[in-house]
Short mmCIF file of C-alpha atoms in Angstrom, two decimals:
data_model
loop_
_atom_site.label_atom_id
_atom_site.label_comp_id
_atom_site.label_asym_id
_atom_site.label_seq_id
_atom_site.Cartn_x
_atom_site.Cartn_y
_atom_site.Cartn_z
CA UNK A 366 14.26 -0.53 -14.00
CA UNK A 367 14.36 -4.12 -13.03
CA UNK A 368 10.56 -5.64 -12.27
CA UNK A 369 10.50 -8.20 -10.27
CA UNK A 370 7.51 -10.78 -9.72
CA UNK A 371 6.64 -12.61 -6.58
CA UNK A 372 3.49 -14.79 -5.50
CA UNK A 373 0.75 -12.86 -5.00
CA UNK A 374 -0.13 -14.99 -1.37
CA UNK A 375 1.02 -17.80 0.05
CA UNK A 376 0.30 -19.88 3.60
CA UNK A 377 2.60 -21.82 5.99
CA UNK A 378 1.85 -23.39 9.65
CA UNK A 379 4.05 -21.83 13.12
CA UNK A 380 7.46 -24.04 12.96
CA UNK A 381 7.73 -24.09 9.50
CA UNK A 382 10.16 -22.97 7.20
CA UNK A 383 9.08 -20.53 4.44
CA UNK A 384 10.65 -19.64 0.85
CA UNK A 385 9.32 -16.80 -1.23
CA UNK A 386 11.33 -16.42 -4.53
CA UNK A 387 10.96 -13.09 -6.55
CA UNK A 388 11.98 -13.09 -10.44
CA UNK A 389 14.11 -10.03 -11.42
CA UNK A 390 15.31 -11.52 -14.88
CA UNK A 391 16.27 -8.07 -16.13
CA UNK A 392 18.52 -7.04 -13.20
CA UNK A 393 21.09 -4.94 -13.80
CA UNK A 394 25.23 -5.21 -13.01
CA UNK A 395 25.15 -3.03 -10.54
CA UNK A 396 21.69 -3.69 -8.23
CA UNK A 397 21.27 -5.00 -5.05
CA UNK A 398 18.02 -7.10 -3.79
CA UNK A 399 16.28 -6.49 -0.85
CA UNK A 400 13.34 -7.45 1.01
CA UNK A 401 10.70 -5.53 3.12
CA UNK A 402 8.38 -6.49 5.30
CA UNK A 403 5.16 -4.84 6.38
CA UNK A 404 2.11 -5.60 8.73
CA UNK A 405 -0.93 -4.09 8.32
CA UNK A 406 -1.42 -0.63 9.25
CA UNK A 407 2.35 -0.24 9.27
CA UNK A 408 5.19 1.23 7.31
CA UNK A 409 6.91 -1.27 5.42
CA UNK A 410 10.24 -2.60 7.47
CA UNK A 411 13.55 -3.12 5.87
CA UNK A 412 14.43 -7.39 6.20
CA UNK A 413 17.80 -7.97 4.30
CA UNK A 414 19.46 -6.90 1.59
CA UNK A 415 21.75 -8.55 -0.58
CA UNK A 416 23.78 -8.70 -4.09
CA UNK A 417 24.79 -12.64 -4.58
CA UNK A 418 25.36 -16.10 -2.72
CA UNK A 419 23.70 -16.17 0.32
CA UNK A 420 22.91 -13.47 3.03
CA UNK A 421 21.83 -13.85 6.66
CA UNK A 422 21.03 -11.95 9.36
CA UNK A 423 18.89 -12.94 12.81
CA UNK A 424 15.56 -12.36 11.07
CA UNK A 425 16.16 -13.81 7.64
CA UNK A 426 18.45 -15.52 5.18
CA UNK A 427 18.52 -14.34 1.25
CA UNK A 428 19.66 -16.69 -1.43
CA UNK A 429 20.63 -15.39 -4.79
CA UNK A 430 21.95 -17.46 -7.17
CA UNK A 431 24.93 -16.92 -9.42
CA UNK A 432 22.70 -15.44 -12.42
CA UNK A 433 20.94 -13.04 -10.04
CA UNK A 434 17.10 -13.46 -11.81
CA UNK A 435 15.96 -14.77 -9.09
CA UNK A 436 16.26 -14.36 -5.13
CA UNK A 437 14.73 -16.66 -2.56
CA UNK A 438 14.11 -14.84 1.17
CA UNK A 439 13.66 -17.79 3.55
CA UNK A 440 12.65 -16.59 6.59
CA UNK A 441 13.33 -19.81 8.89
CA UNK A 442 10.37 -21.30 11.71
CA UNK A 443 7.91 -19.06 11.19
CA UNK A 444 5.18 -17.57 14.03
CA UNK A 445 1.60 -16.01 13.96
CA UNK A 446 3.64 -12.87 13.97
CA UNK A 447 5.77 -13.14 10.83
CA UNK A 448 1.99 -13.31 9.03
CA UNK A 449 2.81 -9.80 6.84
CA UNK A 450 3.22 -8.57 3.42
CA UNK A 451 6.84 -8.98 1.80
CA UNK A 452 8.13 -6.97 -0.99
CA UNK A 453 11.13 -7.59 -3.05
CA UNK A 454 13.01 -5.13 -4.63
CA UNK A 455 15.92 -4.66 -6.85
CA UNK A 456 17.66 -1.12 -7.54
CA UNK A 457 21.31 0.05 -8.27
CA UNK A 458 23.77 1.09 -5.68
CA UNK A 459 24.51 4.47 -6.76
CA UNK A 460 21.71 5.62 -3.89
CA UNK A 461 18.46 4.22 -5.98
CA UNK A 462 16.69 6.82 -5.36
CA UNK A 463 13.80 7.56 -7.75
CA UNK A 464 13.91 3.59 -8.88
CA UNK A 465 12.82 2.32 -5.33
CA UNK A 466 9.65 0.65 -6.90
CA UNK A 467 7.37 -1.58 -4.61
CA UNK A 468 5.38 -4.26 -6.49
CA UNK A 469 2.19 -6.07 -4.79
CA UNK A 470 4.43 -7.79 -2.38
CA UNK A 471 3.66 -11.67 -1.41
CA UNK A 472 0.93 -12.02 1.71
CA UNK A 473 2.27 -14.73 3.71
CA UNK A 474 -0.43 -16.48 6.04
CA UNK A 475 0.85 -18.73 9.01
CA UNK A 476 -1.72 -20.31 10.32
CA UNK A 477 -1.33 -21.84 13.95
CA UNK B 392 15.81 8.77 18.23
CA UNK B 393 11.70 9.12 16.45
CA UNK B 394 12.99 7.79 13.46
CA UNK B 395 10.20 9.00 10.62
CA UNK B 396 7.16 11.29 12.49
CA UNK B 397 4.44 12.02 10.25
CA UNK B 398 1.57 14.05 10.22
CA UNK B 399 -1.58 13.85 11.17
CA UNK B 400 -2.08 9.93 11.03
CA UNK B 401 -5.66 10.40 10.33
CA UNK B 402 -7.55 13.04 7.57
CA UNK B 403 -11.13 13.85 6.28
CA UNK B 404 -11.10 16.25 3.46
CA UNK B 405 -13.51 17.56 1.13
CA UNK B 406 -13.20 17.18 -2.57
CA UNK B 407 -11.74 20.50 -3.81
CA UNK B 408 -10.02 21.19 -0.06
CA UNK B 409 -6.43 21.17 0.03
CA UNK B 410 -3.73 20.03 2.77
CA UNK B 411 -0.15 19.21 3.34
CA UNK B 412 1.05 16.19 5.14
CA UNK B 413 4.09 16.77 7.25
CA UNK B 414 7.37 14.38 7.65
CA UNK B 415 10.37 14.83 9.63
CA UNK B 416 13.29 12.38 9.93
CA UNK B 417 16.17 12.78 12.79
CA UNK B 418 18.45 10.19 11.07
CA UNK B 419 20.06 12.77 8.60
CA UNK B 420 19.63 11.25 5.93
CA UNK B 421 20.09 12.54 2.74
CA UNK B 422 17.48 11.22 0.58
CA UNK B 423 13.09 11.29 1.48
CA UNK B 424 10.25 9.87 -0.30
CA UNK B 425 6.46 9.48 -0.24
CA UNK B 426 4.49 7.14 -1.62
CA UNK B 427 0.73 6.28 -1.78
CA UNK B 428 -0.55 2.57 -1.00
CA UNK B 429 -4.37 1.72 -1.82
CA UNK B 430 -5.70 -2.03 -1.14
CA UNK B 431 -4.30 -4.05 -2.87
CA UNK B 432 -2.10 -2.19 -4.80
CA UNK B 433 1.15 -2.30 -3.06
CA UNK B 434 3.22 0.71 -2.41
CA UNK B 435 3.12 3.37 -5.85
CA UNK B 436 6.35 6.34 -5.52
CA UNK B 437 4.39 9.77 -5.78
CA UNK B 438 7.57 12.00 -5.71
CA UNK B 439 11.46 11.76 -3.82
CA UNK B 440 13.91 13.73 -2.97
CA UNK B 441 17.49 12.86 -3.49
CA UNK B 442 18.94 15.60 -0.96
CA UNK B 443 18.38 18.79 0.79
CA UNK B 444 16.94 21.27 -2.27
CA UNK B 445 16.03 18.61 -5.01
CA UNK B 446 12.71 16.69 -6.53
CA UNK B 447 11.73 14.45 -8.41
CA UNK B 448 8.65 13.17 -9.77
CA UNK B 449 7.92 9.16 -9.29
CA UNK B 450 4.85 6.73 -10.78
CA UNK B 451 2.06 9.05 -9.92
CA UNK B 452 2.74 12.61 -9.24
CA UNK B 453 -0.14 14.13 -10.63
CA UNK B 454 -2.27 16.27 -8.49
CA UNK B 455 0.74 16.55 -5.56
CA UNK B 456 3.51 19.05 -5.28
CA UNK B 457 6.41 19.10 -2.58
CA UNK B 458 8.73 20.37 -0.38
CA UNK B 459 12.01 19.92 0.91
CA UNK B 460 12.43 22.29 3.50
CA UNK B 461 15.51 21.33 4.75
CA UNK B 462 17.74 17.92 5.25
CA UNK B 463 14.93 16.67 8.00
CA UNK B 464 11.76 17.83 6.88
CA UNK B 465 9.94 16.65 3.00
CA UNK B 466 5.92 17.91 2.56
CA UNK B 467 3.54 16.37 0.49
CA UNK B 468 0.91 18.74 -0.64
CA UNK B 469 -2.38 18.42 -2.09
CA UNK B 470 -3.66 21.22 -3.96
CA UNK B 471 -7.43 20.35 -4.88
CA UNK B 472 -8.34 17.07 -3.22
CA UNK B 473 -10.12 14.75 -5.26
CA UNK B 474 -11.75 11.02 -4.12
CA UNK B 475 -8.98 9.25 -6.19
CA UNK B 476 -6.45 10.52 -3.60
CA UNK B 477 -7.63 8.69 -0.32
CA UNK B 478 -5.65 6.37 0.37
CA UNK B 479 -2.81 5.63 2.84
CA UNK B 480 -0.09 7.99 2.58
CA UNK B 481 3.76 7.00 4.03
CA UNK B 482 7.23 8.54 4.13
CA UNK B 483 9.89 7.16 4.42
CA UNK B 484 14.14 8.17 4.45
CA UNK B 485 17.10 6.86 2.66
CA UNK B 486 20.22 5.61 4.18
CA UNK B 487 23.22 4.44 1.92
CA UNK B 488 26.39 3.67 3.53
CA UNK B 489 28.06 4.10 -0.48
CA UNK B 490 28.97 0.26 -1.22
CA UNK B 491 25.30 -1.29 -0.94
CA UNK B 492 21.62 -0.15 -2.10
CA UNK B 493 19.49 2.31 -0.32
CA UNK B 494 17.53 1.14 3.08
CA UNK B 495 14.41 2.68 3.79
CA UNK B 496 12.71 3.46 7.02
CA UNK B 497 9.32 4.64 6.94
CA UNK B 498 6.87 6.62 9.16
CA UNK B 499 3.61 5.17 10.40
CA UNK B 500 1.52 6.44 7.14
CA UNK B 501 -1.20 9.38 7.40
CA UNK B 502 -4.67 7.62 6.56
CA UNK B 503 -6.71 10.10 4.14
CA UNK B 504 -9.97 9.83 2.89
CA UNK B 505 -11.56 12.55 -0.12
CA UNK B 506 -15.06 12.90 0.42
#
């Protein structure tokens, strides 16, 4: 299974732009990378998934770069209300199934 | 469309007392899961189920057991509570479309605490 490691927390200001990389240096051929998000006393949410280049969609944009150890979810002029926890994961696509494994996630803070 | 529904959202049990948590998803998919989250810790698998009549065991499965009833409804059951189990408990459903990696929607969590 690939691990991945993210920051454990990190703060930002409203307006901003903010970039939280995960390492996956063991990732497989065949795994995709994708992002949750979760507020407290919440299930986590799914954010964006992707498996290289770049991926957007209207919440989010995921970079991965052509060696795929890394990923980068930049999550573009951020509110009080994006202040969550986001997890990165990385898993096959044969249906991942039992390998669906949520680190610590990175607390983001934005602060008004 | 509910999505996830679990069941209750809120437990007291006494150590030795047993219970099942209840989740039901109306999104057919084909593949359930539930995992445990304690502060700080991030979100551990307890056990999954691929499809309608298999199990698996994930990171911590000791002291759970469950069922897959059918294609909507996966049970999470605990035998002989003990303190180490309260802790937030959530569901959550698979949906692959075949080409990309699993998404996973999850229920609102059941919140139990082991006395």
């Amino acid at each position: 299974l690939a691990k991945t490691t993210q920051p454990i927390s990190m703060d930002s200001y409203e307006g901003q732009e903010v970039n939280i990389t995960c390492s996956h240096n063991n990732i497989a051929t065949n795994d995709y990378i994708t992002w949750y998000q979760q507020f407290p006393s919440q299930g986590p949410r799914f954010i964006i998934q992707g498996y290289k280049t770049k991926v957007t969609n209207e919440v989010a944009s995921l970079f991965i770069p052509a060696d795929r150890k890394s990923s980068t979810l930049s999550l573009p002029r951020v509110s009080l209300s994006d202040t969550a926890v986001y997890y990165c994961l990385v898993g096959d696509y044969g249906g991942s199934q039992g390998n669906l494994i949520f680190g610590k996630g990175t607390k983001l803070s934005v602060k008004p | 469309n509910a999505g996830v529904t679990q069941t209750p959202k809120f437990q007291v049990l006494k150590t030795g007392q047993s219970m099942t948590l209840q989740c039901a998803q109306d999104m057919n998919h084909n593949s359930m899961y539930w995992y445990r989250q304690d502060p700080g810790m991030g979100l551990r698998l307890i056990y999954y189920s691929a499809s309608e009549g298999t199990t698996d065991k994930g990171e911590v499965p000791n002291g759970y057991n469950v069922s897959r009833l059918n294609k909507r409804e996966f049970s999470l059951r605990l035998e002989s509570a003990a303190p180490s189990q309260t802790s937030v408990y959530f569901c959550a459903s698979g949906a692959y479309d075949g080409t990309t990696n699993e998404k996973l929607f999850f229920g609102s969590g059941t919140q139990l605490s082991v006395l």
